Short mmCIF file of C-alpha atoms in Angstrom, two decimals:
data_model
loop_
_atom_site.label_atom_id
_atom_site.label_comp_id
_atom_site.label_asym_id
_atom_site.label_seq_id
_atom_site.Cartn_x
_atom_site.Cartn_y
_atom_site.Cartn_z
CA MET A 108 32.41 20.18 76.23
CA THR A 109 35.72 18.63 75.39
CA ALA A 110 37.92 20.00 72.65
CA PRO A 111 37.15 18.83 69.13
CA ALA A 112 38.84 15.55 68.29
CA PRO A 113 42.06 15.80 66.30
CA ALA A 114 41.73 15.67 62.54
CA PRO A 115 40.94 12.11 61.48
CA PRO A 116 43.12 10.11 59.12
CA ALA A 117 41.99 10.14 55.51
CA ALA A 118 40.95 6.53 55.22
CA PRO A 119 37.86 6.48 57.47
CA GLY A 120 36.45 9.62 55.83
CA GLN A 121 36.79 7.98 52.46
CA ALA A 122 35.07 4.86 53.71
CA LEU A 123 32.21 6.99 55.06
CA SER A 124 31.61 8.64 51.73
CA ALA A 125 31.91 5.44 49.69
CA VAL A 126 28.77 4.13 47.98
CA PRO A 127 27.77 0.58 48.95
CA GLY A 128 26.98 -2.16 46.47
CA LEU A 129 23.46 -3.52 45.92
CA PRO A 130 22.29 -5.90 48.64
CA VAL A 131 21.80 -9.66 48.24
CA PRO A 132 18.08 -10.33 47.59
CA ARG A 133 16.01 -12.13 50.23
CA GLY A 134 13.00 -13.19 48.16
CA PRO A 135 11.13 -12.51 44.91
CA LEU A 136 10.39 -8.82 45.50
CA SER A 137 13.91 -7.81 46.45
CA GLU A 138 15.22 -10.08 43.68
CA GLN A 139 13.15 -8.26 41.03
CA LEU A 140 14.11 -4.88 42.45
CA VAL A 141 17.85 -5.56 42.66
CA THR A 142 17.83 -7.11 39.18
CA ALA A 143 16.09 -4.03 37.76
CA LEU A 144 18.42 -1.59 39.52
CA ARG A 145 21.43 -3.11 37.74
CA ARG A 146 20.20 -1.52 34.46
CA PRO A 147 18.93 1.96 33.57
CA PRO A 148 15.14 2.26 34.03
CA SER A 149 14.54 2.28 30.25
CA GLU A 150 16.24 -1.12 29.85
CA ALA A 151 15.04 -2.85 33.00
CA PRO A 152 12.23 -5.40 33.22
CA PRO A 153 9.05 -3.87 34.69
CA LEU A 154 8.68 -3.92 38.46
CA PRO A 155 5.58 -5.38 40.14
CA GLY A 156 3.05 -2.74 41.17
CA ARG A 157 1.44 -5.04 43.73
CA LEU A 158 2.75 -7.41 46.36
CA PRO A 159 2.28 -11.14 45.78
CA ALA A 160 -0.46 -12.64 47.96
CA GLY A 161 0.89 -13.75 51.29
CA THR A 162 3.76 -11.24 51.38
CA ASP A 163 4.73 -10.55 54.98
CA PRO A 164 5.06 -6.75 55.14
CA LEU A 165 7.50 -7.07 58.04
CA GLY A 166 9.39 -10.01 56.50
CA GLU A 167 12.91 -10.10 55.08
CA ASP A 168 11.92 -9.75 51.43
CA ALA A 169 9.51 -6.82 51.79
CA GLN A 170 11.65 -4.92 54.29
CA LEU A 171 14.82 -5.26 52.20
CA ALA A 172 12.96 -4.17 49.05
CA LEU A 173 11.57 -1.15 50.91
CA TYR A 174 14.97 -0.34 52.39
CA ALA A 175 16.60 -0.47 48.94
CA ALA A 176 13.84 1.70 47.43
CA TYR A 177 14.38 4.32 50.14
CA GLU A 178 18.15 4.14 49.88
CA LEU A 179 17.90 5.68 46.41
CA HIS A 180 16.99 8.94 48.23
CA TYR A 181 20.00 8.74 50.55
CA ARG A 182 23.23 7.57 48.94
CA SER A 183 21.92 4.96 46.50
CA PHE A 184 24.08 1.99 45.53
CA ALA A 185 27.17 1.71 43.36
CA GLY A 186 26.30 1.32 39.67
CA VAL A 187 22.62 2.31 40.01
CA ALA A 188 21.35 5.01 37.60
CA ASP A 189 20.35 8.21 39.42
CA SER A 190 17.11 8.35 37.42
CA TRP A 191 15.78 5.35 39.41
CA GLU A 192 15.11 7.68 42.36
CA TRP A 193 11.97 9.11 40.74
CA ASP A 194 11.10 6.25 38.38
CA PRO A 195 7.28 5.80 38.35
CA GLY A 196 7.51 2.00 38.30
CA LEU A 197 9.82 1.96 41.29
CA LEU A 198 7.63 4.45 43.16
CA ARG A 199 4.57 2.27 42.44
CA LEU A 200 6.28 -0.75 44.00
CA ARG A 201 7.44 1.39 46.92
CA ALA A 202 3.89 2.64 47.46
CA ALA A 203 2.60 -0.94 47.59
CA LEU A 204 5.27 -1.85 50.15
CA GLU A 205 4.50 1.26 52.21
CA GLU A 206 0.79 0.57 52.15
CA ALA A 207 1.30 -2.95 53.51
CA PHE A 208 3.90 -1.75 56.06
CA GLY A 209 1.61 1.03 57.27
CA ARG A 210 -1.35 -1.32 57.57
CA ALA A 211 0.70 -3.80 59.60
CA LEU A 212 1.89 -1.06 61.96
CA ARG A 213 -1.49 0.57 62.43
CA GLY A 214 -2.95 -2.85 63.18
CA ALA A 215 -0.28 -3.56 65.78
CA VAL A 216 -0.53 -0.42 67.95
CA PRO A 217 -3.39 0.76 70.18
CA GLY A 218 -3.72 4.25 68.60
CA GLY A 219 -5.56 7.17 70.20
CA ASP A 220 -4.95 10.92 70.17
CA ASP A 221 -3.72 11.69 73.69
CA VAL A 222 -0.09 12.63 73.08
CA ASP A 223 0.75 13.43 76.71
CA ALA A 224 -0.61 10.10 77.89
CA VAL A 225 1.44 8.16 75.38
CA LEU A 226 4.66 10.06 76.16
CA GLU A 227 4.29 9.86 79.93
CA PRO A 228 5.44 6.25 80.37
CA LEU A 229 8.50 7.02 78.25
CA LEU A 230 9.48 9.66 80.81
CA GLU A 231 9.69 7.13 83.63
CA GLU A 232 12.77 5.15 84.51
CA PRO A 233 12.13 1.51 85.40
CA VAL A 234 13.21 0.43 88.89
CA GLU A 235 14.09 -2.96 87.44
CA PRO A 236 15.24 -2.20 83.91
CA SER A 237 15.22 -4.81 81.20
CA GLY A 238 16.00 -4.50 77.54
CA THR A 239 19.01 -4.70 75.27
CA ALA A 240 21.09 -1.84 76.70
CA HIS A 241 20.52 -3.15 80.23
CA HIS A 242 21.56 -6.66 79.16
CA LEU A 243 24.70 -5.33 77.47
CA GLN A 244 25.55 -3.23 80.51
CA LYS A 245 25.15 -6.08 83.00
CA GLU A 246 26.21 -9.28 81.27
CA GLY A 247 26.39 -8.97 77.50
CA THR A 248 29.45 -10.30 75.71
CA TRP A 249 31.78 -8.34 73.45
CA GLY A 250 30.47 -10.40 70.53
CA GLN A 251 26.88 -9.34 71.35
CA MET A 252 27.98 -5.71 71.64
CA ARG A 253 29.55 -5.87 68.19
CA GLU A 254 26.40 -7.45 66.76
CA TYR A 255 24.35 -4.68 68.31
CA LEU A 256 26.54 -2.04 66.67
CA ALA A 257 26.28 -3.79 63.29
CA HIS A 258 22.46 -3.74 63.58
CA ARG A 259 22.38 -0.08 64.50
CA SER A 260 24.88 0.89 61.78
CA VAL A 261 22.13 0.81 59.13
CA TYR A 262 20.63 3.80 60.92
CA HIS A 263 23.40 5.57 62.82
CA LEU A 264 25.58 6.01 59.74
CA LYS A 265 22.75 8.19 58.42
CA GLU A 266 21.56 9.37 61.81
CA ALA A 267 18.97 12.16 61.70
CA ASP A 268 18.91 12.20 57.89
CA PRO A 269 15.27 10.98 57.64
CA HIS A 270 14.14 13.77 59.95
CA ALA A 271 15.63 16.46 57.71
CA TRP A 272 12.85 15.78 55.19
CA VAL A 273 10.21 17.16 57.55
CA ILE A 274 11.81 20.62 57.69
CA PRO A 275 9.91 22.19 54.73
CA ARG A 276 6.65 20.82 56.16
CA LEU A 277 7.01 22.75 59.43
CA THR A 278 6.71 26.47 60.18
CA GLY A 279 7.51 28.87 63.02
CA GLN A 280 8.89 27.58 66.33
CA ALA A 281 8.43 23.93 65.40
CA LYS A 282 10.65 24.43 62.38
CA ALA A 283 13.24 26.56 64.21
CA SER A 284 13.53 24.08 67.08
CA LEU A 285 13.65 20.96 64.92
CA VAL A 286 16.44 22.52 62.88
CA ALA A 287 18.32 23.39 66.09
CA VAL A 288 18.19 19.72 67.13
CA GLU A 289 19.27 18.62 63.67
CA TYR A 290 22.17 21.10 63.86
CA ASP A 291 23.31 19.24 66.97
CA GLU A 292 22.84 15.87 65.28
CA PHE A 293 24.95 17.06 62.38
CA GLY A 294 27.84 18.16 64.57
CA GLY A 295 27.03 21.82 65.23
CA GLY A 296 29.01 22.92 62.20
CA ARG A 297 31.93 20.54 62.79
CA GLY A 298 32.32 17.59 60.47
CA ASP A 299 34.17 15.50 63.02
CA ARG A 300 31.24 15.83 65.46
CA VAL A 301 28.47 14.69 63.12
CA HIS A 302 26.76 11.91 65.06
CA ALA A 303 27.08 9.55 62.10
CA ARG A 304 30.80 10.24 62.24
CA LEU A 305 30.95 9.53 65.99
CA PHE A 306 29.24 6.21 65.30
CA ALA A 307 31.77 5.38 62.59
CA ASP A 308 34.54 6.09 65.12
CA LEU A 309 32.79 3.75 67.56
CA MET A 310 32.55 1.02 64.92
CA GLU A 311 36.23 1.35 64.10
CA GLY A 312 37.13 1.12 67.77
CA ALA A 313 35.08 -2.07 67.99
CA GLY A 314 36.89 -3.63 65.04
CA LEU A 315 33.94 -3.13 62.68
CA ASP A 316 34.11 -1.71 59.16
CA PRO A 317 32.55 1.79 59.32
CA ALA A 318 31.85 1.89 55.58
CA TYR A 319 28.29 3.02 54.86
CA GLY A 320 26.07 0.02 54.16
CA ARG A 321 28.83 -2.49 54.91
CA TYR A 322 26.62 -4.72 57.11
CA LEU A 323 23.30 -4.35 55.29
CA ASP A 324 23.39 -7.96 54.09
CA LEU A 325 23.72 -9.18 57.68
CA VAL A 326 20.99 -7.03 59.21
CA PRO A 327 17.57 -8.69 59.53
CA ALA A 328 14.19 -7.17 58.66
CA VAL A 329 13.41 -6.55 62.32
CA MET A 330 16.12 -3.84 62.35
CA LEU A 331 15.55 -2.61 58.79
CA ALA A 332 11.92 -1.92 59.74
CA ASN A 333 13.05 0.64 62.31
CA VAL A 334 14.89 2.59 59.61
CA ASN A 335 12.14 2.12 57.04
CA LEU A 336 9.66 3.59 59.50
CA MET A 337 11.70 6.80 59.70
CA SER A 338 12.16 6.98 55.92
CA TRP A 339 8.47 6.39 55.33
CA LEU A 340 7.38 9.07 57.81
CA GLY A 341 10.04 11.49 56.59
CA LEU A 342 9.25 11.20 52.90
CA HIS A 343 5.50 11.82 53.22
CA ARG A 344 4.30 15.32 54.08
CA GLY A 345 0.98 13.81 55.18
CA LEU A 346 2.83 11.87 57.90
CA ARG A 347 4.67 14.90 59.38
CA GLY A 348 2.81 14.53 62.67
CA ALA A 349 3.92 10.91 62.95
CA LEU A 350 7.52 11.82 62.04
CA VAL A 351 7.65 14.42 64.80
CA GLY A 352 5.97 12.03 67.26
CA HIS A 353 8.52 9.36 66.39
CA PHE A 354 11.47 11.75 66.73
CA THR A 355 10.15 12.93 70.11
CA ALA A 356 9.87 9.34 71.37
CA VAL A 357 13.43 8.61 70.24
CA GLU A 358 14.84 11.65 72.02
CA VAL A 359 12.84 11.05 75.20
CA THR A 360 14.07 7.47 75.55
CA SER A 361 17.61 7.94 74.30
CA SER A 362 19.43 9.42 77.31
CA PRO A 363 19.01 6.50 79.76
CA GLY A 364 19.66 3.91 77.04
CA SER A 365 22.77 5.76 75.93
CA ARG A 366 24.09 5.89 79.49
CA ARG A 367 23.75 2.12 79.77
CA LEU A 368 25.42 1.51 76.41
CA ALA A 369 28.34 3.77 77.37
CA ALA A 370 28.66 1.79 80.62
CA ALA A 371 28.47 -1.46 78.63
CA LEU A 372 31.36 -0.40 76.37
CA ASP A 373 33.33 0.64 79.43
CA ARG A 374 32.69 -2.66 81.23
CA LEU A 375 33.68 -4.63 78.14
CA GLY A 376 36.96 -2.77 77.88
CA ALA A 377 36.27 -1.11 74.54
CA PRO A 378 38.82 1.48 73.37
CA PRO A 379 38.11 4.99 74.76
CA GLN A 380 36.93 6.40 71.40
CA CYS A 381 33.95 4.03 71.50
CA ALA A 382 31.90 5.44 74.36
CA LEU A 383 31.90 9.02 73.03
CA PHE A 384 28.98 8.34 70.68
CA TYR A 385 26.80 7.33 73.63
CA THR A 386 28.11 9.81 76.24
CA GLU A 387 27.42 12.60 73.73
CA HIS A 388 23.83 11.36 73.43
CA VAL A 389 23.28 11.21 77.21
CA GLU A 390 23.72 14.96 77.48
CA ALA A 391 22.51 16.00 74.03
CA ASP A 392 19.28 14.07 74.21
CA ALA A 393 18.44 15.35 77.69
CA VAL A 394 18.23 18.72 75.91
CA HIS A 395 16.64 17.41 72.72
CA GLU A 396 13.90 15.73 74.71
CA GLN A 397 12.77 19.06 76.14
CA VAL A 398 13.02 20.84 72.80
CA LEU A 399 11.15 18.14 70.89
CA ARG A 400 8.34 17.82 73.40
CA ARG A 401 7.66 21.51 74.01
CA ASP A 402 8.88 23.45 71.02
CA VAL A 403 8.57 21.02 68.12
CA LEU A 404 5.70 18.64 68.90
CA GLY A 405 3.98 21.14 71.21
CA ASP A 406 4.13 23.95 68.67
CA LEU A 407 3.15 21.69 65.77
CA LEU A 408 0.04 20.49 67.60
CA ARG A 409 -0.94 24.04 68.56
CA ARG A 410 -0.89 24.90 64.87
CA GLU A 411 -2.31 21.63 63.58
CA PRO A 412 -4.21 19.92 66.42
CA GLN A 413 -5.68 17.43 63.96
CA LEU A 414 -2.23 15.78 63.79
CA ALA A 415 -2.43 14.47 67.38
CA ALA A 416 -3.48 10.95 66.33
CA ASP A 417 -0.61 10.80 63.85
CA ALA A 418 1.84 11.90 66.55
CA VAL A 419 0.53 9.15 68.81
CA PHE A 420 0.97 6.68 65.96
CA GLY A 421 4.60 7.78 65.49
CA VAL A 422 5.34 7.26 69.19
CA GLN A 423 3.62 3.87 69.29
CA ALA A 424 5.06 2.56 66.02
CA TYR A 425 8.53 3.44 67.32
CA GLY A 426 7.88 1.54 70.53
CA TYR A 427 6.41 -1.44 68.72
CA LEU A 428 9.31 -1.88 66.29
CA GLU A 429 11.98 -1.22 68.93
CA ASP A 430 10.41 -3.87 71.15
CA LEU A 431 10.34 -6.38 68.27
CA LEU A 432 14.05 -5.76 67.79
CA GLY A 433 14.73 -6.08 71.53
CA ASP A 434 12.78 -9.35 71.70
CA HIS A 435 14.66 -10.70 68.70
CA LEU A 436 18.07 -9.84 70.18
CA ALA A 437 17.14 -11.35 73.55
CA ALA A 438 15.79 -14.57 72.01
CA CYS A 439 18.85 -15.08 69.80
CA TRP A 440 21.37 -14.35 72.51
CA ARG A 441 19.56 -16.51 75.05
CA ALA A 442 19.72 -19.38 72.54
CA GLY A 443 23.42 -18.71 71.99
CA ARG A 444 23.07 -17.87 68.31
CA THR A 445 23.78 -14.81 66.23
CA SER A 446 21.09 -12.12 65.98
CA LEU A 447 22.33 -11.21 62.49
CA LEU A 448 21.53 -13.16 59.32
CA ALA A 449 25.05 -14.61 59.49
CA PRO A 450 27.82 -14.23 62.07
CA LEU A 451 30.04 -11.15 61.86
CA PRO A 452 33.49 -11.59 60.37
CA GLU A 453 36.25 -11.58 62.99
CA PRO A 454 37.51 -8.13 64.05
CA THR A 455 39.77 -6.50 61.50
CA GLY A 456 42.60 -4.32 62.68
CA ALA A 457 40.92 -3.25 65.89
CA PRO A 458 43.17 -0.95 67.93
CA GLY A 459 42.24 -2.96 70.98
CA THR A 460 40.01 -5.97 71.14
CA PRO A 461 38.52 -6.79 74.51
CA ASP A 462 38.37 -10.40 75.56
CA ALA A 463 35.83 -12.32 73.56
CA GLY A 464 32.97 -13.41 75.77
CA MET B 108 28.03 28.96 77.44
CA GLU B 109 30.03 28.69 80.68
CA LEU B 110 28.59 27.69 84.03
CA VAL B 111 30.49 28.68 87.18
CA LEU B 112 29.99 26.03 89.85
CA GLU B 113 29.96 26.46 93.63
CA ASP B 114 33.53 25.20 93.91
CA GLY B 115 34.73 27.87 91.48
CA THR B 116 35.28 25.53 88.56
CA THR B 117 33.56 26.15 85.25
CA ALA B 118 31.73 23.82 82.91
CA ALA B 119 31.34 24.82 79.26
CA SER B 120 28.89 23.75 76.58
CA ASP B 121 28.53 24.99 73.03
CA ARG B 122 25.14 23.40 72.50
CA PHE B 123 22.33 25.67 71.21
CA MET B 124 20.43 25.05 74.43
CA VAL B 125 21.64 23.59 77.71
CA ALA B 126 19.67 21.53 80.24
CA VAL B 127 21.08 22.35 83.69
CA CYS B 128 20.63 19.83 86.49
CA THR B 129 18.70 21.19 89.48
CA CYS B 130 18.00 17.88 91.24
CA ARG B 131 21.70 17.10 91.85
CA ARG B 132 21.23 13.51 90.74
CA SER B 133 22.89 13.92 87.35
CA ARG B 134 25.97 11.84 86.68
CA THR B 135 27.03 14.52 84.20
CA TYR B 136 26.52 17.43 86.64
CA PRO B 137 26.00 20.37 86.08
CA PHE B 138 24.24 19.15 82.94
CA CYS B 139 21.02 17.12 82.97
CA ASP B 140 21.24 13.40 82.13
CA THR B 141 17.53 12.70 82.87
CA SER B 142 18.34 11.11 86.25
CA HIS B 143 15.49 13.18 87.73
CA ARG B 144 12.95 10.90 86.14
CA ARG B 145 10.21 9.32 88.17
CA ARG B 146 10.84 5.66 88.86
CA ARG B 147 8.42 3.10 87.53
CA ARG B 148 7.68 0.08 89.69
CA PRO B 149 7.93 -3.40 88.21
CA GLY B 150 4.73 -4.77 86.74
CA ARG B 151 3.42 -1.44 85.49
CA GLY B 152 3.15 -1.71 81.75
CA ARG B 153 4.25 0.98 79.35
CA ASP B 154 1.32 0.73 76.92
CA GLY B 155 3.31 0.32 73.77
CA ALA B 156 6.24 2.43 74.94
CA PRO B 157 9.54 0.73 74.17
CA GLU B 158 11.27 -1.08 76.99
CA GLU B 159 14.36 0.95 76.27
CA GLY B 160 15.67 3.67 74.00
CA THR B 161 18.67 4.34 71.87
CA PRO B 162 19.77 7.51 70.07
#
């Protein structure tokens, strides 16, 4: 391991702990939710307890509403009353969104209960790789790389937070090993090594604003769904098997993808601070993969074998939503348009800005 | 944890567990970077597994 990075300047740390403003609504559901959140629950208009007919559970409106409902459990939004977090009306709307989201996901994946069979293809390395990281490594532009980082910022700035919710639902080795992985994710006791912090450093190096939630209004539903999946699985004890299955799939697939993204940043001439987030994950996730598969998922399923189908669902839902995101990025970039809801602002105060491509 | 390599140099890691490369293919030797993985030929589907991962 390299020595810990020197103490950071004050400004980025402040930005990381700042609370973002409420997002811009994307339809009637998110409009009603955002409008309500501007007042205390006792003074707000009632929230719908059902989704309007024809609501697309994976669409912009539903996914943003779900994301905002979950965000109340993370850092919330500036000016929103804390009591909204457990407001029955809000939880009723969230439950309706979750029900539709879950139904869409369960309908989209093959299912089954053979965990080894569903993890096996994730443990193979394609001879002819495709996918977003491969594209960025081989031929992606600096503009596409920055878009990619803006997408991922809605998760990586709270990396591993959703998984912390499963801790009280585990026991024995599964609990001990999951916490050990989380300890790594959260910097091993060092604030400047928290993975969310490494990602903020990467964003800064790429001329992006590392403030928490800064790009939420630009990030489409197809990325928000990936974060909402983790929040949904993390917040429900009954879905602990799926949460652990999902986490395992992430860790198993992360090392090779991270290696390509580090190479992409290097090829594009990004400042040296940028690649650290991904090089750290190459090595860390080679360990985490083993720990998650054997000691967390393996131990959980020995104790609670009835959770195998849920674990399979977690793995498959992860793959399904990641592939939707990959397809979206590829289609947009092939067509020469932005993959965000609007183009990114030009780089601000980047220490070094590689040639625009 | 410190690993002493054949050439006398040492590699250190403070991770709670360390995956040591035994296949010699790692680009982060002596630590594993999953380069040992079996290669999948083109055309073989992944049955819902993502095309690619990220942390």
